[in-house]
């Protein structure tokens, strides 16, 4: 009532249908589930007995037609194009067994895990292309995952911007990535975490650092933008304890 979650907003309804509702169906093997055009009506409804918590008399009623289709299960799993990573490890990422229910959501997460594994080895252009071949009669699906690994990148330069008081060497000593070494996405994440733990800067978000690729040279530049915190500040804290009262 107070947060306004019951307000009708068309864009939010569309998002709920195509992201939340249909994703839930496709996580349960209903790969052809469809949601029709919602029917939206305004009706005269009961306002409730409580005077100060009454709803408006005119309310939206929403009817959503659903076509669920049939539930599909996996029949086979094939991997193509994997040469620099152990194929057995990649198969563990997907963990597909014949007879399991097809799970679109899990498939997307497995694709992301595979890309991250390639990123650890410096492969930033990897393309992961899952292909589903369903058989409507048996309701079984053959899954083929094709991988184009692309180039391996090394770190050309690590640059910092916005550090007017802290020297570059202070930031560089927190970096596990080093120039002229192979790029590693995990080491970059750990390095950003270590910078945040220094407490010298405002929190560094994903938008504050960038990996700039030079495909023709198989190199990347890592650029990190920081905003230094003011060192002249006073912090006040207070609270209430059930045992000791306020402080």
Tab-separated table of C-alpha atoms in Angstrom:
chain	number	residue	atom	x	y	z
A	1	UNK	CA	0.000	0.000	0.000
A	2	UNK	CA	2.702	2.488	0.998
A	3	UNK	CA	5.337	1.459	-1.557
A	4	UNK	CA	2.937	1.671	-4.487
A	5	UNK	CA	3.657	-1.879	-5.698
A	6	UNK	CA	0.000	-2.347	-6.639
A	7	UNK	CA	-0.035	0.526	-9.135
A	8	UNK	CA	-0.659	-0.461	-12.735
A	9	UNK	CA	2.273	0.530	-14.961
A	10	UNK	CA	2.206	-0.947	-18.452
A	11	UNK	CA	5.996	-1.117	-18.881
A	12	UNK	CA	6.404	-2.977	-15.584
A	13	UNK	CA	3.724	-5.459	-16.603
A	14	UNK	CA	5.549	-6.111	-19.907
A	15	UNK	CA	8.782	-6.675	-17.998
A	16	UNK	CA	7.094	-9.066	-15.575
A	17	UNK	CA	5.620	-11.047	-18.462
A	18	UNK	CA	8.678	-11.423	-20.646
A	19	UNK	CA	11.421	-11.524	-18.027
A	20	UNK	CA	9.941	-12.920	-14.838
A	21	UNK	CA	6.977	-15.036	-15.933
A	22	UNK	CA	8.310	-16.576	-19.160
A	23	UNK	CA	11.779	-17.064	-17.645
A	24	UNK	CA	10.136	-19.137	-14.912
A	25	UNK	CA	8.426	-21.325	-17.519
A	26	UNK	CA	11.634	-21.767	-19.539
A	27	UNK	CA	13.519	-22.755	-16.411
A	28	UNK	CA	11.080	-25.680	-16.149
A	29	UNK	CA	11.418	-26.980	-19.690
A	30	UNK	CA	8.493	-25.114	-21.297
A	31	UNK	CA	10.659	-23.667	-24.073
A	32	UNK	CA	7.718	-22.595	-26.244
A	33	UNK	CA	5.676	-20.918	-23.486
A	34	UNK	CA	3.967	-17.732	-24.660
A	35	UNK	CA	2.105	-14.907	-22.958
A	36	UNK	CA	-0.681	-13.263	-24.929
A	37	UNK	CA	-1.759	-9.638	-24.869
A	38	UNK	CA	-2.948	-8.775	-21.333
A	39	UNK	CA	-6.594	-7.774	-20.998
A	40	UNK	CA	-6.798	-4.725	-18.730
A	41	UNK	CA	-10.153	-3.644	-17.260
A	42	UNK	CA	-11.217	-0.984	-14.774
A	43	UNK	CA	-13.989	-2.185	-12.473
A	44	UNK	CA	-15.857	-0.911	-9.432
A	45	UNK	CA	-14.372	-2.892	-6.529
A	46	UNK	CA	-14.725	-3.112	-2.768
A	47	UNK	CA	-12.630	-0.522	-0.951
A	48	UNK	CA	-12.109	-2.508	2.256
A	49	UNK	CA	-13.462	-1.921	5.791
A	50	UNK	CA	-10.630	0.159	7.282
A	51	UNK	CA	-11.132	3.886	6.783
A	52	UNK	CA	-7.458	4.950	6.572
A	53	UNK	CA	-6.304	1.947	4.533
A	54	UNK	CA	-8.980	1.998	1.870
A	55	UNK	CA	-8.101	1.410	-1.754
A	56	UNK	CA	-9.547	3.427	-4.592
A	57	UNK	CA	-12.995	2.327	-5.667
A	58	UNK	CA	-12.028	1.961	-9.322
A	59	UNK	CA	-9.405	-0.756	-9.680
A	60	UNK	CA	-7.504	-2.481	-12.476
A	61	UNK	CA	-8.182	-6.137	-13.210
A	62	UNK	CA	-5.576	-7.780	-15.425
A	63	UNK	CA	-6.116	-11.070	-17.252
A	64	UNK	CA	-3.090	-12.697	-18.903
A	65	UNK	CA	-3.602	-15.539	-21.406
A	66	UNK	CA	-0.846	-18.171	-21.208
A	67	UNK	CA	0.030	-20.846	-23.745
A	68	UNK	CA	2.327	-23.221	-21.885
A	69	UNK	CA	3.131	-25.793	-24.566
A	70	UNK	CA	4.912	-29.060	-23.800
A	71	UNK	CA	7.714	-29.663	-21.342
A	72	UNK	CA	11.042	-30.661	-22.928
A	73	UNK	CA	13.972	-32.694	-21.601
A	74	UNK	CA	17.563	-33.059	-22.735
A	75	UNK	CA	18.507	-35.900	-25.053
A	76	UNK	CA	22.197	-35.174	-25.769
A	77	UNK	CA	24.947	-32.604	-25.223
A	78	UNK	CA	27.702	-31.800	-27.764
A	79	UNK	CA	30.632	-29.395	-27.399
A	80	UNK	CA	32.448	-27.892	-30.399
A	81	UNK	CA	35.422	-25.535	-30.778
A	82	UNK	CA	36.936	-25.871	-27.283
A	83	UNK	CA	40.716	-26.275	-27.551
A	84	UNK	CA	42.395	-24.162	-24.832
A	85	UNK	CA	40.228	-25.342	-21.901
A	86	UNK	CA	39.725	-28.938	-20.809
A	87	UNK	CA	36.416	-30.036	-22.454
A	88	UNK	CA	35.607	-32.147	-19.377
A	89	UNK	CA	35.698	-28.969	-17.263
A	90	UNK	CA	33.376	-27.193	-19.698
A	91	UNK	CA	30.933	-30.108	-19.518
A	92	UNK	CA	30.860	-29.659	-15.745
A	93	UNK	CA	29.872	-26.009	-16.258
A	94	UNK	CA	26.760	-27.140	-18.128
A	95	UNK	CA	26.112	-30.352	-16.164
A	96	UNK	CA	23.615	-31.592	-18.779
A	97	UNK	CA	22.389	-35.168	-18.348
A	98	UNK	CA	20.002	-37.010	-20.677
A	99	UNK	CA	16.538	-36.924	-19.144
A	100	UNK	CA	17.046	-33.648	-17.264
A	101	UNK	CA	14.475	-30.898	-17.776
A	102	UNK	CA	15.684	-28.172	-20.151
A	103	UNK	CA	16.528	-25.111	-18.071
A	104	UNK	CA	17.039	-21.917	-20.104
A	105	UNK	CA	18.039	-19.896	-17.044
A	106	UNK	CA	20.713	-22.388	-16.012
A	107	UNK	CA	21.936	-22.515	-19.626
A	108	UNK	CA	22.491	-18.741	-19.664
A	109	UNK	CA	24.415	-18.913	-16.375
A	110	UNK	CA	26.573	-21.724	-17.766
A	111	UNK	CA	27.366	-19.590	-20.825
A	112	UNK	CA	28.453	-16.745	-18.524
A	113	UNK	CA	30.638	-19.102	-16.438
A	114	UNK	CA	32.327	-20.362	-19.594
A	115	UNK	CA	33.035	-16.802	-20.812
A	116	UNK	CA	34.500	-15.950	-17.400
A	117	UNK	CA	36.740	-19.024	-17.554
A	118	UNK	CA	38.037	-17.878	-20.946
A	119	UNK	CA	38.529	-14.359	-19.562
A	120	UNK	CA	40.906	-15.804	-16.955
A	121	UNK	CA	43.083	-17.000	-19.826
A	122	UNK	CA	42.998	-13.659	-21.656
A	123	UNK	CA	40.399	-14.649	-24.259
A	124	UNK	CA	38.119	-11.589	-24.341
A	125	UNK	CA	36.534	-12.147	-27.767
A	126	UNK	CA	35.139	-15.600	-27.044
A	127	UNK	CA	31.708	-16.286	-28.560
A	128	UNK	CA	29.509	-18.971	-26.981
A	129	UNK	CA	26.639	-20.099	-29.213
A	130	UNK	CA	24.246	-22.680	-27.740
A	131	UNK	CA	21.944	-24.340	-30.273
A	132	UNK	CA	18.830	-26.260	-29.247
A	133	UNK	CA	17.331	-28.835	-31.598
A	134	UNK	CA	13.964	-29.899	-30.167
A	135	UNK	CA	11.946	-32.888	-31.374
A	136	UNK	CA	8.225	-32.082	-30.839
A	137	UNK	CA	7.180	-35.760	-31.001
A	138	UNK	CA	9.556	-37.107	-28.353
A	139	UNK	CA	9.762	-33.740	-26.519
A	140	UNK	CA	13.538	-34.198	-26.331
A	141	UNK	CA	16.221	-31.603	-27.075
A	142	UNK	CA	19.740	-32.023	-28.463
A	143	UNK	CA	21.996	-29.251	-27.143
A	144	UNK	CA	25.105	-28.203	-29.077
A	145	UNK	CA	27.405	-25.522	-27.658
A	146	UNK	CA	29.709	-24.002	-30.286
A	147	UNK	CA	32.643	-21.901	-29.108
A	148	UNK	CA	34.775	-19.450	-31.094
A	149	UNK	CA	37.705	-18.718	-28.801
A	150	UNK	CA	39.197	-15.701	-30.570
A	151	UNK	CA	42.484	-14.043	-29.629
A	152	UNK	CA	44.407	-14.146	-26.388
A	153	UNK	CA	45.222	-10.682	-24.985
A	154	UNK	CA	48.097	-9.375	-22.891
A	155	UNK	CA	48.047	-6.255	-20.694
A	156	UNK	CA	49.774	-3.351	-22.453
A	157	UNK	CA	49.211	-0.525	-19.954
A	158	UNK	CA	47.489	-0.058	-16.593
A	159	UNK	CA	46.431	3.565	-16.145
A	160	UNK	CA	44.837	5.459	-13.238
A	161	UNK	CA	42.878	8.710	-13.366
A	162	UNK	CA	41.591	10.992	-10.586
A	163	UNK	CA	44.268	10.173	-7.979
A	164	UNK	CA	45.534	13.668	-7.192
A	165	UNK	CA	46.979	12.820	-3.747
A	166	UNK	CA	47.764	9.113	-3.957
A	167	UNK	CA	50.691	8.164	-6.160
A	168	UNK	CA	50.358	5.614	-8.926
A	169	UNK	CA	52.697	3.226	-7.119
A	170	UNK	CA	50.279	3.081	-4.156
A	171	UNK	CA	47.543	1.850	-6.481
A	172	UNK	CA	49.807	-0.415	-8.525
A	173	UNK	CA	50.964	-2.388	-5.485
A	174	UNK	CA	47.328	-3.445	-4.920
A	175	UNK	CA	47.054	-4.717	-8.510
A	176	UNK	CA	47.602	-8.405	-9.201
A	177	UNK	CA	47.487	-7.703	-12.937
A	178	UNK	CA	50.832	-6.619	-14.371
A	179	UNK	CA	51.765	-4.985	-17.640
A	180	UNK	CA	52.985	-7.336	-20.377
A	181	UNK	CA	51.368	-10.305	-18.599
A	182	UNK	CA	48.413	-12.257	-19.925
A	183	UNK	CA	45.089	-10.606	-19.104
A	184	UNK	CA	43.087	-12.317	-16.365
A	185	UNK	CA	39.540	-11.200	-15.550
A	186	UNK	CA	39.613	-12.734	-12.056
A	187	UNK	CA	42.812	-10.881	-11.151
A	188	UNK	CA	41.242	-7.622	-12.316
A	189	UNK	CA	38.226	-8.206	-10.031
A	190	UNK	CA	40.504	-8.968	-7.069
A	191	UNK	CA	42.617	-5.879	-7.807
A	192	UNK	CA	39.560	-3.604	-7.789
A	193	UNK	CA	38.455	-5.183	-4.494
A	194	UNK	CA	41.871	-4.457	-2.958
A	195	UNK	CA	41.707	-0.825	-4.097
A	196	UNK	CA	38.294	-0.463	-2.477
A	197	UNK	CA	39.646	-1.940	0.764
A	198	UNK	CA	42.288	0.816	0.987
A	199	UNK	CA	39.602	3.297	2.016
A	200	UNK	CA	41.328	6.120	0.125
A	201	UNK	CA	38.706	6.408	-2.600
A	202	UNK	CA	34.979	6.403	-3.132
A	203	UNK	CA	33.798	2.902	-4.006
A	204	UNK	CA	35.029	1.875	-7.448
A	205	UNK	CA	32.111	0.443	-9.401
A	206	UNK	CA	32.158	-1.534	-12.649
A	207	UNK	CA	31.436	1.661	-14.583
A	208	UNK	CA	34.622	3.231	-13.173
A	209	UNK	CA	37.084	0.915	-14.886
A	210	UNK	CA	37.431	-0.078	-18.502
A	211	UNK	CA	39.304	-2.694	-20.513
A	212	UNK	CA	40.207	-1.178	-23.885
A	213	UNK	CA	41.042	-3.806	-26.508
A	214	UNK	CA	43.519	-3.458	-29.376
A	215	UNK	CA	42.621	-6.508	-31.489
A	216	UNK	CA	45.294	-5.862	-34.128
A	217	UNK	CA	48.023	-6.082	-31.442
A	218	UNK	CA	46.264	-8.584	-29.124
A	219	UNK	CA	46.710	-6.080	-26.288
A	220	UNK	CA	44.476	-4.318	-23.764
A	221	UNK	CA	44.785	-1.153	-21.717
A	222	UNK	CA	43.158	-1.183	-18.272
A	223	UNK	CA	41.962	2.289	-17.211
A	224	UNK	CA	40.732	2.816	-13.634
A	225	UNK	CA	39.047	6.079	-12.602
A	226	UNK	CA	39.082	6.883	-8.888
A	227	UNK	CA	37.659	9.672	-6.739
A	228	UNK	CA	39.655	10.402	-3.628
A	229	UNK	CA	37.825	10.797	-0.351
A	230	UNK	CA	38.110	13.960	1.682
A	231	UNK	CA	40.457	13.465	4.627
A	232	UNK	CA	38.857	16.309	6.603
A	233	UNK	CA	35.622	14.881	7.913
A	234	UNK	CA	33.863	14.040	11.148
A	235	UNK	CA	31.745	10.903	11.507
A	236	UNK	CA	28.914	10.582	14.029
A	237	UNK	CA	27.187	7.319	14.927
A	238	UNK	CA	24.181	6.642	17.086
A	239	UNK	CA	21.672	3.974	17.873
A	240	UNK	CA	19.357	2.351	20.390
A	241	UNK	CA	20.137	-0.852	22.292
A	242	UNK	CA	17.506	-2.919	24.053
A	243	UNK	CA	19.940	-3.508	26.938
A	244	UNK	CA	21.784	-0.206	27.235
A	245	UNK	CA	19.390	2.363	25.811
A	246	UNK	CA	20.432	5.039	23.341
A	247	UNK	CA	24.028	5.980	22.524
